């Protein structure tokens, strides 16, 4: 018998519509026998079964739901089936990289699994998943036979779950400091043990290909360059030059190596360690201009209260970027803040164009790659959006 939680009256609708979160405010009563991390059945105020998930009273998201079928047991077979289903439709070559499990969007709340060739990198974002690491590791080994499974749960969100950060080997061999992957015919070195996220911005994979349509013969400014994903993509699509800017010297070092690895020109002066917000002003003061500017800043809005401040930063960045573009140039601009909706982002970019005194046309809309699917019942899973604007 599972422990039970009872919802307040009239709080059942989102659960019936399969939203995977139950906020603490919707809960009337929790069985006293249940511990955080345990499986619980969620019932209406009338006692009707709605769904089953795992509990954590410490989090505002008190329950994350796993199944809406009363007859479906959440046992080893359940995890095996969910993992197999998520992996089954990600078609990839032996040396490629993909997100295999995108948490809630794959029916596995709190769990991220990324595959880099023969290595699997796992993030356990919640207490419920953290306790299941041994089972998940065992099932991933049986399903995919990786050379090694490595954990990268060194993320701030674990604090909200009462968890410390954790990283290290979970099974098999420990990955090397640099794992080489192949993407779209290019090679990239990925620092899976210390890099951002699980090492690479897999969510931008399809966009790295798409930007190639805009860069032939162009002088490109690549803002927030990280390890050079867009730099390699642009240079190999015949960009005349790419200046990559990032505040971290370490990532720029890897960016330069990635450009070289693909036999592309990597001049030291094309990798600039600087704060982007001040660097673009410096370029403007020097009257420098570019044909294409890519801007992919980090998540600027972490909470509802930060949206306004983030909007100002996005506007400021895009405004100066537009002023640096030659007539007919392209601004390829992103926001990965889930709280900034596509509609709001477009308004921000519009405001930037107005203040920059430039006309702009949207020629393409971009989003997160298809291995980061958006669950219709969970619109929060959509976070990355981009606009390709032709600026006149
Ligand atoms: N475009 C990259 C991902 C960018 S992630 C890709 O596709 O791989 C954001 C990057 O911005 C990180 O590398 C981080 O080091 C850098 N960054 C964050 N704040 C910055 C700032 N104020 N100025 C310059 N770089 C910054």
mmCIF file of N, CA, C and O and ligand atoms in Angstrom, residues 196 200-201 204 208 222-230 245-248 251 274-277 296-298, ligand 1:
data_model
loop_
_atom_site.group_PDB
_atom_site.id
_atom_site.type_symbol
_atom_site.label_atom_id
_atom_site.label_comp_id
_atom_site.label_asym_id
_atom_site.label_seq_id
_atom_site.Cartn_x
_atom_site.Cartn_y
_atom_site.Cartn_z
ATOM 1 N N UNK A 196 30.054 23.298 -18.516
ATOM 2 C CA UNK A 196 28.688 23.704 -18.167
ATOM 3 C C UNK A 196 27.713 22.575 -18.484
ATOM 4 O O UNK A 196 27.943 21.773 -19.371
ATOM 5 N N UNK A 200 28.349 20.219 -22.831
ATOM 6 C CA UNK A 200 28.133 20.856 -24.131
ATOM 7 C C UNK A 200 26.697 21.336 -24.202
ATOM 8 O O UNK A 200 25.817 20.739 -23.574
ATOM 9 N N UNK A 201 26.457 22.409 -24.986
ATOM 10 C CA UNK A 201 25.084 22.905 -25.133
ATOM 11 C C UNK A 201 24.378 22.114 -26.226
ATOM 12 O O UNK A 201 24.274 22.543 -27.373
ATOM 13 N N UNK A 204 21.531 23.463 -28.442
ATOM 14 C CA UNK A 204 21.797 24.329 -29.595
ATOM 15 C C UNK A 204 22.257 23.531 -30.826
ATOM 16 O O UNK A 204 22.614 24.121 -31.845
ATOM 17 N N UNK A 208 23.108 25.171 -34.445
ATOM 18 C CA UNK A 208 24.461 25.303 -35.006
ATOM 19 C C UNK A 208 24.421 25.052 -36.508
ATOM 20 O O UNK A 208 25.131 25.689 -37.272
ATOM 21 N N UNK A 222 30.620 36.382 -32.290
ATOM 22 C CA UNK A 222 30.001 35.257 -31.577
ATOM 23 C C UNK A 222 30.040 35.550 -30.081
ATOM 24 O O UNK A 222 31.049 35.311 -29.426
ATOM 25 N N UNK A 223 28.933 36.101 -29.561
ATOM 26 C CA UNK A 223 28.912 36.544 -28.161
ATOM 27 C C UNK A 223 28.466 35.409 -27.236
ATOM 28 O O UNK A 223 27.516 34.708 -27.537
ATOM 29 N N UNK A 224 29.131 35.263 -26.094
ATOM 30 C CA UNK A 224 28.900 34.160 -25.149
ATOM 31 C C UNK A 224 29.250 32.849 -25.863
ATOM 32 O O UNK A 224 28.408 31.973 -26.046
ATOM 33 N N UNK A 225 30.494 32.742 -26.253
ATOM 34 C CA UNK A 225 30.910 31.702 -27.211
ATOM 35 C C UNK A 225 31.053 30.313 -26.609
ATOM 36 O O UNK A 225 31.038 29.322 -27.331
ATOM 37 N N UNK A 226 31.250 30.223 -25.276
ATOM 38 C CA UNK A 226 31.517 28.942 -24.605
ATOM 39 C C UNK A 226 32.644 28.205 -25.354
ATOM 40 O O UNK A 226 33.663 28.812 -25.647
ATOM 41 N N UNK A 227 32.469 26.922 -25.674
ATOM 42 C CA UNK A 227 33.590 26.167 -26.243
ATOM 43 C C UNK A 227 33.583 26.170 -27.775
ATOM 44 O O UNK A 227 34.164 25.286 -28.404
ATOM 45 N N UNK A 228 32.928 27.180 -28.344
ATOM 46 C CA UNK A 228 33.100 27.399 -29.781
ATOM 47 C C UNK A 228 32.144 26.649 -30.687
ATOM 48 O O UNK A 228 32.425 26.504 -31.886
ATOM 49 N N UNK A 229 31.019 26.188 -30.164
ATOM 50 C CA UNK A 229 30.051 25.484 -31.008
ATOM 51 C C UNK A 229 29.667 26.279 -32.247
ATOM 52 O O UNK A 229 29.796 25.798 -33.377
ATOM 53 N N UNK A 230 29.222 27.505 -32.027
ATOM 54 C CA UNK A 230 28.814 28.331 -33.174
ATOM 55 C C UNK A 230 30.027 28.772 -34.000
ATOM 56 O O UNK A 230 29.909 28.984 -35.213
ATOM 57 N N UNK A 245 33.569 35.795 -28.092
ATOM 58 C CA UNK A 245 33.754 36.524 -26.832
ATOM 59 C C UNK A 245 33.132 35.730 -25.692
ATOM 60 O O UNK A 245 31.990 35.265 -25.799
ATOM 61 N N UNK A 246 33.876 35.586 -24.602
ATOM 62 C CA UNK A 246 33.345 34.925 -23.403
ATOM 63 C C UNK A 246 34.125 35.447 -22.199
ATOM 64 O O UNK A 246 35.272 35.863 -22.332
ATOM 65 N N UNK A 247 33.488 35.407 -21.023
ATOM 66 C CA UNK A 247 34.168 35.906 -19.822
ATOM 67 C C UNK A 247 35.105 34.869 -19.216
ATOM 68 O O UNK A 247 35.849 35.172 -18.293
ATOM 69 N N UNK A 248 35.061 33.634 -19.715
ATOM 70 C CA UNK A 248 35.888 32.582 -19.131
ATOM 71 C C UNK A 248 37.038 32.200 -20.057
ATOM 72 O O UNK A 248 36.841 31.778 -21.195
ATOM 73 N N UNK A 251 37.030 28.301 -21.127
ATOM 74 C CA UNK A 251 36.177 27.841 -22.217
ATOM 75 C C UNK A 251 36.713 28.339 -23.562
ATOM 76 O O UNK A 251 36.620 27.639 -24.568
ATOM 77 N N UNK A 274 36.290 38.673 -22.212
ATOM 78 C CA UNK A 274 35.730 39.972 -21.814
ATOM 79 C C UNK A 274 34.295 39.793 -21.347
ATOM 80 O O UNK A 274 33.647 38.793 -21.676
ATOM 81 N N UNK A 275 33.832 40.782 -20.600
ATOM 82 C CA UNK A 275 32.411 40.847 -20.273
ATOM 83 C C UNK A 275 31.693 41.369 -21.524
ATOM 84 O O UNK A 275 32.018 42.458 -22.013
ATOM 85 N N UNK A 276 30.776 40.590 -22.037
ATOM 86 C CA UNK A 276 30.132 40.940 -23.316
ATOM 87 C C UNK A 276 29.465 42.306 -23.255
ATOM 88 O O UNK A 276 29.574 43.106 -24.185
ATOM 89 N N UNK A 277 28.790 42.582 -22.129
ATOM 90 C CA UNK A 277 28.010 43.820 -22.057
ATOM 91 C C UNK A 277 28.899 45.054 -22.215
ATOM 92 O O UNK A 277 28.508 46.031 -22.852
ATOM 93 N N UNK A 296 24.140 34.487 -27.403
ATOM 94 C CA UNK A 296 23.537 33.358 -26.671
ATOM 95 C C UNK A 296 23.890 33.466 -25.190
ATOM 96 O O UNK A 296 24.678 32.669 -24.673
ATOM 97 N N UNK A 297 23.322 34.464 -24.499
ATOM 98 C CA UNK A 297 23.706 34.693 -23.101
ATOM 99 C C UNK A 297 23.239 33.578 -22.172
ATOM 100 O O UNK A 297 22.353 32.804 -22.535
ATOM 101 N N UNK A 298 23.823 33.500 -20.968
ATOM 102 C CA UNK A 298 23.343 32.528 -19.987
ATOM 103 C C UNK A 298 21.929 32.915 -19.542
ATOM 104 O O UNK A 298 21.436 33.997 -19.866
HETATM 105 N N1 LIG B 1 26.684 29.638 -27.339
HETATM 106 C C1 LIG B 1 27.277 28.616 -26.519
HETATM 107 C C2 LIG B 1 26.652 28.524 -25.137
HETATM 108 C C3 LIG B 1 26.702 29.820 -24.344
HETATM 109 S S1 LIG B 1 26.527 29.564 -22.652
HETATM 110 C C4 LIG B 1 27.182 27.276 -27.231
HETATM 111 O O1 LIG B 1 26.329 27.115 -28.112
HETATM 112 O O2 LIG B 1 27.958 26.371 -26.901
HETATM 113 C C5 LIG B 1 26.858 31.118 -21.987
HETATM 114 C C6 LIG B 1 28.328 31.512 -21.958
HETATM 115 O O3 LIG B 1 28.369 32.870 -21.550
HETATM 116 C C7 LIG B 1 29.212 30.764 -20.987
HETATM 117 O O4 LIG B 1 30.315 30.246 -21.673
HETATM 118 C C8 LIG B 1 29.691 31.818 -19.952
HETATM 119 O O5 LIG B 1 31.054 31.653 -19.596
HETATM 120 C C9 LIG B 1 29.511 33.088 -20.724
HETATM 121 N N2 LIG B 1 29.197 34.305 -19.958
HETATM 122 C C10 LIG B 1 28.328 34.473 -18.943
HETATM 123 N N3 LIG B 1 28.228 35.774 -18.593
HETATM 124 C C11 LIG B 1 29.060 36.459 -19.430
HETATM 125 C C12 LIG B 1 29.398 37.834 -19.597
HETATM 126 N N4 LIG B 1 28.837 38.787 -18.839
HETATM 127 N N5 LIG B 1 30.272 38.175 -20.557
HETATM 128 C C13 LIG B 1 30.830 37.214 -21.339
HETATM 129 N N6 LIG B 1 30.541 35.918 -21.239
HETATM 130 C C14 LIG B 1 29.671 35.532 -20.301
#
